[in-house]
């Protein structure tokens, strides 16, 4: 499929949907096919991570704007039945705040082919929920943890809940939500010295650690490239204590590049969205908690699905809106381009 591009780097016309081949899946003009749906269940959160939102929180979406459980399940069904989505990741905001999470998971698990389902969470309330989520059909979990030190945890998240996160991790492991993955964002002068300790902690507990480069998606728009800890720095810090060798398997659409630790089988991953973008292999499509379809974390436009859904659109009409939006997916996120503009929605309202 030939890309439709203008001569100016990073700028292209919106592709004409009439040029789209009549195929059921979520194809775009760069030959990518989206089979992985990230669903944001809420924009609210019980932590206030400094790299994500301000201390006072954000103006949350009003209740009537949020998709109901039934609306969410309908859109997920359209994605699986008609659009070829095979992987669901539930996120937010903090997805564990959503009271009907288990029902949403159980209904998604009924779909055929049954999608693989994972959840990204801060784990604050996971200890008491992990078993029920596993029973409802959740397959895997990603827990965000940036430090092992209570004082630093309180400074980064502005809440004193580190012990709850440790308990949540243990409960997820116990409930079989494996491999339990840990996501870490390192920040200069804050926690970057903890990279080897975090890896040792994960090795000791059987968790898979992935470092994520900090991205310009904070609500405060304070991201500063100079403060970001790059993949290269992360690997240097880890190499001071561990021997890392590139994992000898194809990465595919996985965002993390992985290394064997001390010969393996344990691995560590780095998601280098900023310094080593992986947009060319992207297989994602995103749905926000208020029913906006996004082709990318960094997209500056969205397609409203909630309006048509509430106005009585059929499943096929919703599927067509989704296909048309994805046909217009941009080549890359553009973080490193001149004139890059951060999207209006912060990470917590898109779904990370
Ligand atoms: N509240 C849940 C959590 O923290 O896991 C799910 C939503 S959170 C937005 C998803 C992931 O995005 C977390 O791993 C978090 O560390 C990461 N994240 C948030 N803001 C980020 C940023 N500016 N750059 C990189 N990662 C970020
Ligand atoms: Fe909440 Fe996750 Fe954002 Fe932290 S990163 S404030 S836990 S949404």
Short mmCIF file of C-alpha atoms and ligand atoms in Angstrom, two decimals:
data_model
loop_
_atom_site.label_atom_id
_atom_site.label_comp_id
_atom_site.label_asym_id
_atom_site.label_seq_id
_atom_site.Cartn_x
_atom_site.Cartn_y
_atom_site.Cartn_z
CA UNK A 1 0.00 0.00 0.00
CA UNK A 2 1.65 3.25 -1.07
CA UNK A 3 1.82 6.02 1.54
CA UNK A 4 0.17 9.31 0.62
CA UNK A 5 2.69 11.98 1.58
CA UNK A 6 3.37 15.65 0.90
CA UNK A 7 6.94 16.78 0.29
CA UNK A 8 7.33 18.45 3.69
CA UNK A 9 8.71 16.09 6.38
CA UNK A 10 6.16 15.28 9.06
CA UNK A 11 3.29 16.93 7.18
CA UNK A 12 0.83 15.08 5.00
CA UNK A 13 -2.66 15.48 3.77
CA UNK A 14 -5.45 13.57 5.49
CA UNK A 15 -5.75 10.49 3.32
CA UNK A 16 -8.88 10.25 1.27
CA UNK A 17 -10.96 7.42 2.68
CA UNK A 18 -12.26 6.64 -0.81
CA UNK A 19 -8.76 5.30 -1.58
CA UNK A 20 -9.03 2.78 1.26
CA UNK A 21 -9.25 -0.86 0.12
CA UNK A 22 -12.49 -2.52 1.21
CA UNK A 23 -10.97 -4.67 3.95
CA UNK A 24 -12.51 -5.34 7.37
CA UNK A 25 -9.43 -4.66 9.51
CA UNK A 26 -7.94 -1.43 10.88
CA UNK A 27 -5.44 -0.75 8.12
CA UNK A 28 -3.65 2.54 7.49
CA UNK A 29 -1.86 4.08 4.51
CA UNK A 30 1.55 2.92 5.81
CA UNK A 31 0.60 -0.76 5.68
CA UNK A 32 0.13 -1.17 9.44
CA UNK A 33 -2.78 -3.16 10.85
CA UNK A 34 -4.11 -2.33 14.33
CA UNK A 35 -5.04 -5.44 16.31
CA UNK A 36 -4.31 -4.09 19.81
CA UNK A 37 -6.96 -1.90 21.47
CA UNK A 38 -6.07 0.24 24.50
CA UNK A 39 -9.22 1.07 26.42
CA UNK A 40 -9.18 3.85 28.98
CA UNK A 41 -11.79 3.12 31.64
CA UNK A 42 -11.60 6.42 33.52
CA UNK A 43 -9.50 9.59 33.56
CA UNK A 44 -9.57 9.68 37.39
CA UNK A 45 -6.72 8.57 39.58
CA UNK A 46 -5.93 8.02 43.26
CA UNK A 47 -2.25 8.96 42.80
CA UNK A 48 -0.78 12.21 41.48
CA UNK A 49 2.47 11.19 39.77
CA UNK A 50 4.48 14.33 39.09
CA UNK A 51 5.21 13.33 35.48
CA UNK A 52 1.52 12.76 34.79
CA UNK A 53 -0.65 15.32 36.58
CA UNK A 54 -0.52 18.25 39.03
CA UNK A 55 -0.86 17.87 42.81
CA UNK A 56 -4.45 19.11 42.80
CA UNK A 57 -5.47 16.57 40.13
CA UNK A 58 -7.37 17.53 36.99
CA UNK A 59 -10.88 18.53 36.10
CA UNK A 60 -12.29 15.03 35.70
CA UNK A 61 -14.70 14.14 32.91
CA UNK A 62 -18.33 14.53 34.02
CA UNK A 63 -20.08 11.22 34.71
CA UNK A 64 -22.52 11.49 31.82
CA UNK A 65 -19.61 11.85 29.38
CA UNK A 66 -18.09 8.51 30.40
CA UNK A 67 -19.02 5.44 28.43
CA UNK A 68 -21.20 3.15 30.50
CA UNK A 69 -20.16 -0.46 30.94
CA UNK A 70 -22.71 -1.53 28.31
CA UNK A 71 -21.44 1.10 25.84
CA UNK A 72 -17.83 0.06 26.40
CA UNK A 73 -18.66 -3.60 25.90
CA UNK A 74 -20.53 -2.79 22.70
CA UNK A 75 -17.54 -0.93 21.24
CA UNK A 76 -15.14 -3.67 22.33
CA UNK A 77 -17.43 -6.21 20.64
CA UNK A 78 -17.42 -4.17 17.42
CA UNK A 79 -13.60 -4.06 17.59
CA UNK A 80 -13.24 -7.82 18.09
CA UNK A 81 -16.12 -9.03 15.86
CA UNK A 82 -15.69 -6.67 12.93
CA UNK A 83 -12.26 -5.04 13.07
CA UNK A 84 -9.88 -7.86 13.92
CA UNK A 85 -8.80 -6.63 17.37
CA UNK A 86 -7.15 -9.51 19.24
CA UNK A 87 -5.53 -7.82 22.23
CA UNK A 88 -7.23 -5.62 24.83
CA UNK A 89 -5.36 -3.51 27.37
CA UNK A 90 -7.42 -1.74 30.01
CA UNK A 91 -5.91 1.41 31.43
CA UNK A 92 -6.74 4.95 32.54
CA UNK A 93 -6.44 7.08 34.73
CA UNK A 94 -6.56 4.32 37.28
CA UNK A 95 -8.64 1.44 35.89
CA UNK A 96 -9.11 -0.19 39.31
CA UNK A 97 -11.31 2.79 40.25
CA UNK A 98 -13.89 1.53 37.77
CA UNK A 99 -16.47 -0.44 39.79
CA UNK A 100 -17.70 -2.49 36.83
CA UNK A 101 -14.20 -3.58 35.77
CA UNK A 102 -14.82 -7.28 36.49
CA UNK A 103 -18.05 -7.21 34.44
CA UNK A 104 -16.30 -5.51 31.52
CA UNK A 105 -13.56 -8.15 31.63
CA UNK A 106 -16.03 -11.02 31.88
CA UNK A 107 -18.06 -9.74 28.91
CA UNK A 108 -14.88 -9.25 26.86
CA UNK A 109 -13.76 -12.78 27.70
CA UNK A 110 -16.99 -14.11 26.12
CA UNK A 111 -16.05 -12.72 22.70
CA UNK A 112 -14.73 -15.04 19.99
CA UNK A 113 -11.94 -15.25 19.19
CA UNK A 114 -11.34 -14.55 22.85
CA UNK A 115 -9.11 -11.47 23.05
CA UNK A 116 -6.01 -11.55 25.25
CA UNK A 117 -6.59 -9.12 28.11
CA UNK A 118 -4.18 -7.13 30.24
CA UNK A 119 -4.44 -4.21 32.65
CA UNK A 120 -2.09 -1.32 33.45
CA UNK A 121 -2.50 -0.14 37.03
CA UNK A 122 -0.82 1.67 39.90
CA UNK A 123 -1.80 -1.37 42.01
CA UNK A 124 -2.86 0.70 45.03
CA UNK A 125 -6.04 -1.38 45.45
CA UNK A 126 -4.86 -4.49 43.61
CA UNK A 127 -4.22 -6.71 46.64
CA UNK A 128 -7.91 -7.18 47.29
CA UNK A 129 -8.95 -7.29 43.62
CA UNK A 130 -6.34 -9.41 41.83
CA UNK A 131 -8.05 -12.76 42.34
CA UNK A 132 -11.46 -11.51 41.21
CA UNK A 133 -9.94 -9.95 38.10
CA UNK A 134 -8.17 -13.20 37.22
CA UNK A 135 -11.44 -15.09 37.70
CA UNK A 136 -13.22 -12.58 35.44
CA UNK A 137 -10.75 -13.41 32.66
CA UNK A 138 -7.82 -11.00 32.99
CA UNK A 139 -4.67 -12.66 31.65
CA UNK A 140 -1.82 -10.33 32.60
CA UNK A 141 -1.02 -7.18 34.51
CA UNK A 142 1.40 -4.25 34.28
CA UNK A 143 2.10 -2.43 37.52
CA UNK A 144 3.67 1.03 37.57
CA UNK A 145 6.41 1.36 40.17
CA UNK A 146 9.12 4.00 39.98
CA UNK A 147 10.94 3.50 43.27
CA UNK A 148 11.43 1.04 46.14
CA UNK A 149 11.83 3.79 48.73
CA UNK A 150 8.78 5.02 50.67
CA UNK A 151 9.99 8.65 50.83
CA UNK A 152 10.60 8.76 47.10
CA UNK A 153 7.32 7.03 46.37
CA UNK A 154 5.52 9.69 48.38
CA UNK A 155 7.40 12.44 46.56
CA UNK A 156 6.76 11.03 43.07
CA UNK A 157 3.11 9.99 43.52
CA UNK A 158 2.23 12.50 46.27
CA UNK A 159 0.65 9.64 48.24
CA UNK A 160 2.11 7.30 50.86
CA UNK A 161 1.01 3.97 49.37
CA UNK A 162 4.16 2.00 48.51
CA UNK A 163 3.27 -0.94 50.78
CA UNK A 164 -0.09 -1.27 49.04
CA UNK A 165 1.69 -1.48 45.68
CA UNK A 166 4.04 -4.21 46.97
CA UNK A 167 1.01 -6.11 48.29
CA UNK A 168 -0.76 -5.64 44.95
CA UNK A 169 2.21 -7.02 43.02
CA UNK A 170 2.39 -10.08 45.27
CA UNK A 171 -1.36 -10.68 44.96
CA UNK A 172 -1.22 -10.43 41.16
CA UNK A 173 1.60 -12.98 41.05
CA UNK A 174 -0.30 -15.26 43.42
CA UNK A 175 -3.48 -14.94 41.30
CA UNK A 176 -1.58 -16.08 38.20
CA UNK A 177 -1.72 -12.76 36.33
CA UNK A 178 1.66 -13.61 34.90
CA UNK A 179 4.09 -12.54 33.72
CA UNK A 180 3.62 -9.63 36.14
CA UNK A 181 5.27 -6.69 34.42
CA UNK A 182 6.57 -3.61 36.21
CA UNK A 183 6.69 -0.25 34.39
CA UNK A 184 9.21 2.32 35.59
CA UNK A 185 9.74 5.92 34.53
CA UNK A 186 13.16 7.25 35.56
CA UNK A 187 13.67 10.97 36.15
CA UNK A 188 16.92 12.87 36.47
CA UNK A 189 17.76 13.76 40.07
CA UNK A 190 14.71 11.85 41.33
CA UNK A 191 15.09 8.08 40.93
CA UNK A 192 17.53 7.38 38.12
CA UNK A 193 20.04 5.87 40.55
CA UNK A 194 17.54 3.11 41.39
CA UNK A 195 17.61 1.35 38.01
CA UNK A 196 19.77 -1.61 39.19
CA UNK A 197 17.90 -1.93 42.53
CA UNK A 198 14.56 -2.03 40.72
CA UNK A 199 15.89 -4.72 38.37
CA UNK A 200 17.22 -6.79 41.29
CA UNK A 201 13.84 -6.45 43.05
CA UNK A 202 12.03 -7.72 39.94
CA UNK A 203 14.49 -10.58 39.43
CA UNK A 204 14.04 -11.62 43.09
CA UNK A 205 10.25 -11.67 42.78
CA UNK A 206 9.87 -13.06 39.25
CA UNK A 207 8.49 -9.83 37.77
CA UNK A 208 9.48 -8.48 34.33
CA UNK A 209 10.80 -4.94 34.50
CA UNK A 210 10.38 -2.42 31.66
CA UNK A 211 11.70 1.11 31.77
CA UNK A 212 9.68 3.75 29.87
CA UNK A 213 11.30 6.93 28.61
CA UNK A 214 9.40 9.92 29.94
CA UNK A 215 7.17 11.40 27.23
CA UNK A 216 5.70 14.88 26.70
CA UNK A 217 2.24 13.88 27.85
CA UNK A 218 2.00 15.44 31.32
CA UNK A 219 -0.99 17.65 31.99
CA UNK A 220 1.27 20.49 33.16
CA UNK A 221 3.32 20.52 29.91
CA UNK A 222 6.54 20.53 31.95
CA UNK A 223 8.31 17.71 30.09
CA UNK A 224 11.92 18.65 29.45
CA UNK A 225 14.09 16.56 27.14
CA UNK A 226 17.15 17.35 29.27
CA UNK A 227 15.53 15.77 32.35
CA UNK A 228 14.49 12.64 30.51
CA UNK A 229 16.61 9.58 31.21
CA UNK A 230 17.32 8.03 27.83
CA UNK A 231 17.38 4.35 26.95
CA UNK A 232 21.14 4.62 26.56
CA UNK A 233 21.58 5.99 30.07
CA UNK A 234 19.29 3.31 31.49
CA UNK A 235 21.33 0.57 29.84
CA UNK A 236 24.58 2.13 31.07
CA UNK A 237 23.31 2.20 34.63
CA UNK A 238 22.09 -1.39 34.49
CA UNK A 239 25.32 -2.57 32.87
CA UNK A 240 27.27 -1.41 35.92
CA UNK A 241 25.71 -4.32 37.85
CA UNK A 242 24.35 -6.77 35.26
CA UNK A 243 25.47 -8.25 31.95
CA UNK A 244 22.89 -7.41 29.30
CA UNK A 245 22.68 -9.15 25.93
CA UNK A 246 20.02 -8.39 23.31
CA UNK A 247 17.24 -10.98 23.39
CA UNK A 248 17.61 -13.14 20.27
CA UNK A 249 13.92 -13.06 19.27
CA UNK A 250 12.13 -10.78 16.83
CA UNK A 251 10.51 -7.81 18.58
CA UNK A 252 7.48 -7.58 16.27
CA UNK A 253 5.07 -4.84 17.35
CA UNK A 254 6.21 -4.96 21.01
CA UNK A 255 7.20 -1.49 22.21
CA UNK A 256 9.89 -2.82 24.55
CA UNK A 257 13.35 -3.76 23.34
CA UNK A 258 14.47 -6.58 25.60
CA UNK A 259 17.79 -7.76 26.99
CA UNK A 260 18.69 -11.03 28.69
CA UNK A 261 19.98 -10.34 32.19
CA UNK A 262 23.19 -12.21 33.13
CA UNK A 263 22.61 -14.70 30.32
CA UNK A 264 18.85 -15.11 30.94
CA UNK A 265 16.23 -16.44 31.10
CA UNK A 266 15.22 -13.26 32.99
CA UNK A 267 14.88 -10.18 30.79
CA UNK A 268 14.64 -6.41 31.15
CA UNK A 269 12.90 -4.15 28.64
CA UNK A 270 13.25 -0.54 27.62
CA UNK A 271 10.45 1.35 25.89
CA UNK A 272 12.39 4.11 24.16
CA UNK A 273 9.46 6.00 22.68
CA UNK A 274 11.45 9.22 22.40
CA UNK A 275 14.99 8.21 21.41
CA UNK A 276 14.19 5.03 19.45
CA UNK A 277 10.61 5.41 18.19
CA UNK A 278 8.87 2.23 17.09
CA UNK A 279 5.93 3.83 15.23
CA UNK A 280 6.65 1.91 12.01
CA UNK A 281 5.55 -1.31 13.72
CA UNK A 282 2.66 0.17 15.72
CA UNK A 283 -0.41 -2.06 15.95
CA UNK A 284 -2.48 0.08 18.36
CA UNK A 285 -5.79 1.82 18.33
CA UNK A 286 -7.12 3.69 21.39
CA UNK A 287 -10.47 4.43 22.97
CA UNK A 288 -10.78 7.11 25.65
CA UNK A 289 -13.13 6.83 28.63
CA UNK A 290 -15.49 9.35 26.97
CA UNK A 291 -15.66 7.39 23.75
CA UNK A 292 -13.13 9.19 21.56
CA UNK A 293 -11.16 7.09 19.17
CA UNK A 294 -7.47 7.99 18.87
CA UNK A 295 -5.03 6.59 16.34
CA UNK A 296 -1.98 7.42 18.50
CA UNK A 297 -1.08 8.71 22.00
CA UNK A 298 0.17 11.83 20.24
CA UNK A 299 -2.68 12.31 17.77
CA UNK A 300 -3.99 15.88 17.68
CA UNK A 301 -7.37 14.82 16.30
CA UNK A 302 -9.95 12.34 17.58
CA UNK A 303 -13.07 10.64 16.26
CA UNK A 304 -16.14 10.69 18.48
CA UNK A 305 -17.80 7.28 18.74
CA UNK A 306 -19.98 8.07 21.76
CA UNK A 307 -22.20 10.55 19.88
CA UNK A 308 -23.03 8.19 17.00
CA UNK A 309 -23.39 5.27 19.43
CA UNK A 310 -25.89 7.18 21.58
CA UNK A 311 -27.69 8.43 18.43
CA UNK A 312 -28.41 4.84 17.39
CA UNK A 313 -25.60 3.97 14.95
CA UNK A 314 -25.44 0.32 13.95
CA UNK A 315 -22.41 -1.87 14.72
CA UNK A 316 -21.35 -1.65 11.07
CA UNK A 317 -21.66 2.16 11.06
CA UNK A 318 -19.44 2.34 14.17
CA UNK A 319 -16.97 -0.05 12.55
CA UNK A 320 -16.84 2.13 9.43
CA UNK A 321 -16.09 5.26 11.50
CA UNK A 322 -13.29 3.33 13.21
CA UNK A 323 -11.84 2.07 9.89
CA UNK A 324 -11.93 5.56 8.37
CA UNK A 325 -10.16 7.10 11.38
CA UNK A 326 -7.41 4.51 11.37
CA UNK A 327 -6.85 4.96 7.63
CA UNK A 328 -5.72 8.49 8.54
CA UNK A 329 -3.20 7.38 11.19
CA UNK A 330 -0.02 9.46 10.98
CA UNK A 331 3.34 7.90 10.17
CA UNK A 332 4.86 8.69 13.57
CA UNK A 333 4.41 10.60 16.82
CA UNK A 334 6.60 13.51 15.74
CA UNK A 335 8.12 14.16 19.21
CA UNK A 336 11.49 14.75 17.58
CA UNK A 337 10.18 16.96 14.75
CA UNK A 338 10.46 20.74 14.66
CA UNK A 339 7.10 22.21 15.54
CA UNK A 340 5.98 19.19 17.58
CA UNK A 341 2.83 20.08 19.51
CA UNK A 342 1.86 18.12 22.60
CA UNK A 343 -1.73 16.83 22.36
CA UNK A 344 -4.37 18.64 24.44
CA UNK A 345 -5.31 15.53 26.35
CA UNK A 346 -2.77 14.40 28.95
CA UNK A 347 -1.72 10.76 29.26
CA UNK A 348 -4.16 10.15 32.13
CA UNK A 349 -7.13 11.14 29.93
CA UNK A 350 -5.94 9.21 26.87
CA UNK A 351 -5.00 5.96 28.53
CA UNK A 352 -1.29 5.13 28.78
N1 LIG B 1 -2.76 4.64 36.46
C1 LIG B 1 -2.23 3.50 35.79
C2 LIG B 1 -0.75 3.35 35.99
O1 LIG B 1 -0.12 4.30 36.46
O2 LIG B 1 -0.25 2.27 35.68
C3 LIG B 1 -2.54 3.46 34.31
C4 LIG B 1 -2.45 4.75 33.56
S1 LIG B 1 -0.81 5.45 33.46
C5 LIG B 1 -1.13 6.88 32.50
C6 LIG B 1 -0.04 4.29 32.36
C7 LIG B 1 1.46 4.31 32.32
O3 LIG B 1 1.86 5.54 31.78
C8 LIG B 1 2.15 4.19 33.68
O4 LIG B 1 3.10 3.14 33.62
C9 LIG B 1 2.84 5.52 33.86
O5 LIG B 1 4.05 5.39 34.55
C10 LIG B 1 3.04 5.96 32.44
N2 LIG B 1 3.16 7.39 32.25
C11 LIG B 1 2.39 8.38 32.72
N3 LIG B 1 2.83 9.58 32.31
C12 LIG B 1 3.91 9.34 31.54
C13 LIG B 1 4.82 10.15 30.82
N4 LIG B 1 4.72 11.47 30.80
N5 LIG B 1 5.82 9.55 30.14
C14 LIG B 1 5.95 8.19 30.15
N6 LIG B 1 5.13 7.38 30.80
C15 LIG B 1 4.13 7.94 31.50
FE1 LIG B 2 -2.35 8.04 38.11
FE2 LIG B 2 -1.08 6.38 36.49
FE3 LIG B 2 -0.98 9.05 36.12
FE4 LIG B 2 0.28 8.01 38.21
S1 LIG B 2 0.73 7.58 36.03
S2 LIG B 2 -1.07 9.81 38.24
S3 LIG B 2 -1.02 6.33 38.74
S4 LIG B 2 -2.75 7.78 35.90
#
